[in-house]
Amino acid sequence: MKRLCLITLVAVALPAFADRLPLPADTPASFKTECGSCHLAYPPALLGAADWRRVMATLDKHFASDATVDTVQKQEISAFLEKHAGKSGTAPNVAGEPPRISKTARFVRKHDEIPARFWRDPRIKSAANCEACHTHAAAGRFSEHDIAIPELRE
Amino acid sequence: MKALSALCLLLVSLAAQAETPQQIRQAYSAEAAGQQAGFTASAKRGEAFFRQRFNQNDKMPACTSCHTDQPVNAGQHAITGKAIRPLAVAANAERFSDPAKVEKWFGRNCKEVVGRACTPGEKADFVAYMSEVR
């Protein structure tokens, strides 16, 4: 029984270690069109449920943009985000105000070796722009082995 | 057989929902003509509007901030860096084919960049320019 638990735990933890965060199969089209047109349709596991609730409650002031969606889509997207939100341990509870994926412990830990000037590089522009470095981010692959910016590949 | 006919009908009706940039331009023109007799959409005015600097938003002073000076080119979101497919119909056949989507983005972008809602005339001109530019 103990062994089974261990195997299950390893299986659950593996995708995180492999930096694979594909969008869940039940991702609604509204999430991809509403959230994915200005930035990557971020994997919901990157924030906790409480963080997503805060994001969805302040869409009219979404990082200085009005990203309001209609009521039906808001419900659909909220339900989806909360269902697949990160559990404590994979996504921290404290993500700043408003919640920023780039302020989560996981993000900070994974990017702590990136010199500040790269975040201002015109090819990158913003920490929101995952695809600038992670070529396969849209497919949920964030491996550090296929970074698009040559200087960051070492 | 009945199911097949129903499916065919559904597909036909779905296809009929996709509108052309011409139809969307006409709808906005008709709305504008209701406010201003004799209104005709102008691609030239649309281009001037596209290039105008509204300076309401530091990061996005004009449409060109994200869509570049040439709407046939791919753009880049001024803040997030996300790639944006071309606005010009000549370069991206999906543009201006879904009235709800067009209305949504005029709503968002006019508020953010122009600082107010766009008028039906401005929208008609804009669609005219994007349909004709090459």
Coordinates of N, CA and C in Angstrom, one line a residue, chain B residues 1-100:
Chain B
M1 N -30.6 8.7 -42.1 CA -30.8 9.7 -43.2 C -31.3 11.0 -42.7
K2 N -32.3 10.9 -41.8 CA -32.8 12.1 -41.2 C -31.7 12.9 -40.5
A3 N -30.9 12.1 -39.8 CA -29.8 12.7 -39.0 C -28.8 13.4 -40.0
L4 N -28.6 12.7 -41.1 CA -27.6 13.3 -42.1 C -28.2 14.6 -42.7
S5 N -29.5 14.6 -43.0 CA -30.1 15.8 -43.5 C -30.0 16.9 -42.5
A6 N -30.2 16.6 -41.3 CA -30.2 17.6 -40.2 C -28.8 18.1 -40.1
L7 N -27.8 17.2 -40.2 CA -26.4 17.7 -40.1 C -26.0 18.6 -41.3
C8 N -26.5 18.2 -42.5 CA -26.2 19.1 -43.7 C -26.8 20.5 -43.5
L9 N -28.1 20.5 -43.0 CA -28.8 21.8 -42.8 C -28.0 22.6 -41.8
L10 N -27.5 21.9 -40.7 CA -26.8 22.6 -39.7 C -25.5 23.2 -40.2
L11 N -24.8 22.4 -41.1 CA -23.5 22.9 -41.7 C -23.8 24.1 -42.6
V12 N -24.9 24.0 -43.4 CA -25.2 25.1 -44.3 C -25.5 26.4 -43.5
S13 N -26.3 26.2 -42.4 CA -26.6 27.4 -41.6 C -25.4 28.0 -40.9
L14 N -24.5 27.1 -40.4 CA -23.3 27.6 -39.8 C -22.4 28.4 -40.8
A15 N -22.3 27.8 -42.0 CA -21.5 28.5 -43.0 C -22.1 29.9 -43.3
A16 N -23.5 29.9 -43.3 CA -24.2 31.2 -43.6 C -23.9 32.3 -42.6
Q17 N -23.5 31.8 -41.4 CA -23.2 32.8 -40.3 C -21.9 33.6 -40.5
A18 N -21.0 32.9 -41.2 CA -19.7 33.6 -41.5 C -20.0 34.7 -42.5
E19 N -19.7 36.0 -42.0 CA -20.0 37.1 -42.9 C -18.7 37.6 -43.6
T20 N -18.9 38.4 -44.6 CA -17.8 38.9 -45.3 C -17.5 40.3 -44.8
P21 N -16.2 40.7 -45.0 CA -15.9 42.1 -44.5 C -16.8 43.1 -45.2
Q22 N -17.2 42.8 -46.4 CA -18.1 43.7 -47.1 C -19.5 43.9 -46.4
Q23 N -20.0 42.7 -45.9 CA -21.3 42.8 -45.2 C -21.1 43.5 -43.8
I24 N -20.0 43.3 -43.2 CA -19.8 44.0 -41.9 C -19.6 45.5 -42.1
R25 N -18.9 45.9 -43.2 CA -18.7 47.3 -43.5 C -20.1 47.9 -43.9
Q26 N -21.0 47.1 -44.6 CA -22.3 47.7 -44.9 C -23.1 47.9 -43.7
A27 N -23.1 46.9 -42.8 CA -23.9 47.1 -41.5 C -23.5 48.3 -40.8
Y28 N -22.1 48.6 -40.6 CA -21.7 49.8 -39.9 C -22.0 51.0 -40.7
S29 N -21.9 50.9 -42.1 CA -22.3 52.1 -42.9 C -23.7 52.5 -42.8
A30 N -24.6 51.4 -42.7 CA -26.0 51.7 -42.6 C -26.3 52.4 -41.3
E31 N -25.6 51.9 -40.2 CA -25.8 52.5 -38.9 C -25.3 53.9 -38.9
A32 N -24.2 54.2 -39.6 CA -23.7 55.6 -39.7 C -24.6 56.5 -40.5
A33 N -25.2 55.9 -41.6 CA -26.0 56.7 -42.4 C -27.3 57.1 -41.7
G34 N -27.7 56.3 -40.7 CA -28.8 56.7 -39.8 C -28.5 58.0 -39.0
Q35 N -27.3 58.2 -38.8 CA -26.9 59.4 -38.0 C -26.4 60.6 -38.8
Q36 N -26.0 60.2 -40.0 CA -25.4 61.2 -40.9 C -25.8 60.9 -42.3
A37 N -26.7 61.6 -42.9 CA -27.3 61.3 -44.2 C -26.2 61.3 -45.3
G38 N -26.3 60.2 -46.1 CA -25.4 60.1 -47.3 C -24.0 59.6 -46.9
F39 N -23.8 59.0 -45.7 CA -22.5 58.5 -45.3 C -22.1 57.4 -46.2
T40 N -20.8 57.5 -46.6 CA -20.2 56.4 -47.4 C -18.9 56.1 -46.7
A41 N -18.6 54.8 -46.5 CA -17.3 54.4 -45.9 C -16.1 54.8 -46.7
S42 N -15.0 55.2 -46.1 CA -13.9 55.6 -46.8 C -12.6 54.9 -46.3
A43 N -11.9 54.2 -47.2 CA -10.7 53.5 -46.7 C -9.6 54.5 -46.4
K44 N -9.7 55.6 -47.1 CA -8.7 56.7 -46.8 C -8.8 57.2 -45.4
R45 N -10.1 57.5 -45.0 CA -10.3 58.0 -43.6 C -10.0 56.9 -42.6
G46 N -10.3 55.6 -43.0 CA -9.9 54.5 -42.1 C -8.4 54.4 -41.9
E47 N -7.7 54.7 -42.9 CA -6.2 54.6 -42.8 C -5.7 55.7 -41.9
A48 N -6.3 56.9 -42.1 CA -5.9 58.1 -41.2 C -6.2 57.8 -39.7
F49 N -7.4 57.2 -39.5 CA -7.8 56.8 -38.1 C -6.8 55.7 -37.6
F50 N -6.5 54.8 -38.4 CA -5.5 53.7 -38.0 C -4.2 54.3 -37.6
R51 N -3.7 55.3 -38.3 CA -2.4 55.9 -38.0 C -2.5 57.0 -37.0
Q52 N -3.6 57.5 -36.6 CA -3.8 58.6 -35.7 C -3.2 58.3 -34.3
R53 N -2.5 59.2 -33.7 CA -2.0 59.0 -32.4 C -3.0 59.7 -31.4
F54 N -3.6 58.8 -30.6 CA -4.6 59.3 -29.7 C -4.0 59.7 -28.3
N55 N -2.8 59.1 -28.0 CA -2.1 59.4 -26.8 C -2.9 59.3 -25.5
Q56 N -3.9 58.4 -25.5 CA -4.7 58.2 -24.3 C -4.0 57.2 -23.4
N57 N -3.1 56.4 -24.0 CA -2.5 55.3 -23.3 C -1.0 55.3 -23.6
D58 N -0.2 55.4 -22.5 CA 1.3 55.5 -22.7 C 1.8 54.3 -23.5
K59 N 1.4 53.1 -23.2 CA 1.9 52.0 -23.9 C 1.3 51.7 -25.3
M60 N 0.1 52.2 -25.5 CA -0.6 52.0 -26.8 C -1.2 53.3 -27.3
P61 N -0.3 54.3 -27.7 CA -0.8 55.6 -28.2 C -1.7 55.5 -29.4
A62 N -1.5 54.5 -30.2 CA -2.2 54.4 -31.5 C -2.5 52.9 -31.9
C63 N -3.3 52.7 -32.9 CA -3.6 51.3 -33.3 C -2.3 50.6 -33.7
T64 N -1.4 51.5 -34.3 CA -0.1 50.9 -34.8 C 0.8 50.4 -33.7
S65 N 0.5 50.8 -32.5 CA 1.4 50.3 -31.4 C 1.5 48.8 -31.3
C66 N 0.3 48.2 -31.6 CA 0.3 46.7 -31.6 C 0.3 46.1 -33.0
H67 N -0.4 46.8 -33.9 CA -0.6 46.2 -35.2 C 0.4 46.7 -36.3
T68 N 1.4 47.4 -35.9 CA 2.5 48.0 -36.8 C 1.9 49.0 -37.8
D69 N 2.8 49.7 -38.5 CA 2.4 50.6 -39.5 C 1.8 50.0 -40.7
Q70 N 2.1 48.7 -40.9 CA 1.6 48.0 -42.1 C 0.6 46.9 -41.7
P71 N -0.7 47.1 -41.8 CA -1.6 46.1 -41.3 C -1.5 44.7 -42.0
V72 N -0.7 44.6 -43.1 CA -0.5 43.3 -43.8 C 0.5 42.5 -43.0
N73 N 1.2 43.2 -42.1 CA 2.3 42.5 -41.3 C 1.7 42.0 -40.0
A74 N 2.4 41.0 -39.5 CA 2.0 40.5 -38.1 C 2.4 41.5 -37.1
G75 N 1.6 41.7 -36.1 CA 1.9 42.6 -35.0 C 2.4 41.9 -33.7
Q76 N 2.5 42.8 -32.7 CA 3.0 42.2 -31.4 C 2.3 43.1 -30.3
H77 N 1.7 42.4 -29.4 CA 1.0 43.2 -28.3 C 2.1 44.0 -27.5
A78 N 1.7 45.3 -27.4 CA 2.7 46.3 -26.9 C 3.2 46.0 -25.5
I79 N 2.3 45.3 -24.7 CA 2.7 45.0 -23.3 C 3.2 43.6 -23.1
T80 N 2.4 42.7 -23.6 CA 2.7 41.3 -23.3 C 3.7 40.7 -24.3
G81 N 3.8 41.3 -25.5 CA 4.7 40.8 -26.5 C 4.1 39.6 -27.4
K82 N 2.8 39.3 -27.1 CA 2.2 38.2 -27.8 C 2.0 38.5 -29.3
A83 N 2.3 37.6 -30.1 CA 2.2 37.7 -31.6 C 0.8 38.0 -31.9
I84 N 0.5 38.9 -32.9 CA -0.8 39.2 -33.3 C -0.9 39.0 -34.9
R85 N -1.8 38.2 -35.3 CA -1.9 38.0 -36.8 C -2.3 39.3 -37.5
P86 N -1.9 39.4 -38.8 CA -2.3 40.6 -39.5 C -3.7 41.0 -39.4
L87 N -4.0 42.3 -39.5 CA -5.4 42.8 -39.4 C -6.0 42.9 -40.8
A88 N -5.1 43.1 -41.9 CA -5.6 43.2 -43.2 C -6.2 41.9 -43.7
V89 N -7.3 42.0 -44.4 CA -8.0 40.8 -44.9 C -7.1 40.2 -46.0
A90 N -6.3 41.0 -46.7 CA -5.5 40.4 -47.8 C -4.4 39.4 -47.2
A91 N -4.1 39.7 -45.9 CA -3.0 38.8 -45.3 C -3.6 37.8 -44.3
N92 N -4.9 38.0 -43.9 CA -5.5 37.1 -43.0 C -7.0 37.0 -43.2
A93 N -7.4 36.0 -44.0 CA -8.8 35.9 -44.5 C -9.8 35.8 -43.4
E94 N -9.4 35.5 -42.1 CA -10.3 35.3 -41.0 C -10.8 36.7 -40.5
R95 N -10.1 37.8 -40.8 CA -10.4 39.1 -40.3 C -11.7 39.6 -40.8
F96 N -12.5 40.2 -39.9 CA -13.8 40.8 -40.3 C -14.8 39.9 -40.9
S97 N -14.8 38.7 -40.3 CA -15.8 37.7 -40.8 C -16.8 37.3 -39.7
D98 N -16.6 37.7 -38.5 CA -17.4 37.4 -37.4 C -17.9 38.7 -36.7
P99 N -19.1 39.2 -37.0 CA -19.5 40.5 -36.5 C -19.4 40.6 -35.0
A100 N -19.7 39.5 -34.2 CA -19.6 39.6 -32.7 C -18.1 39.9 -32.3

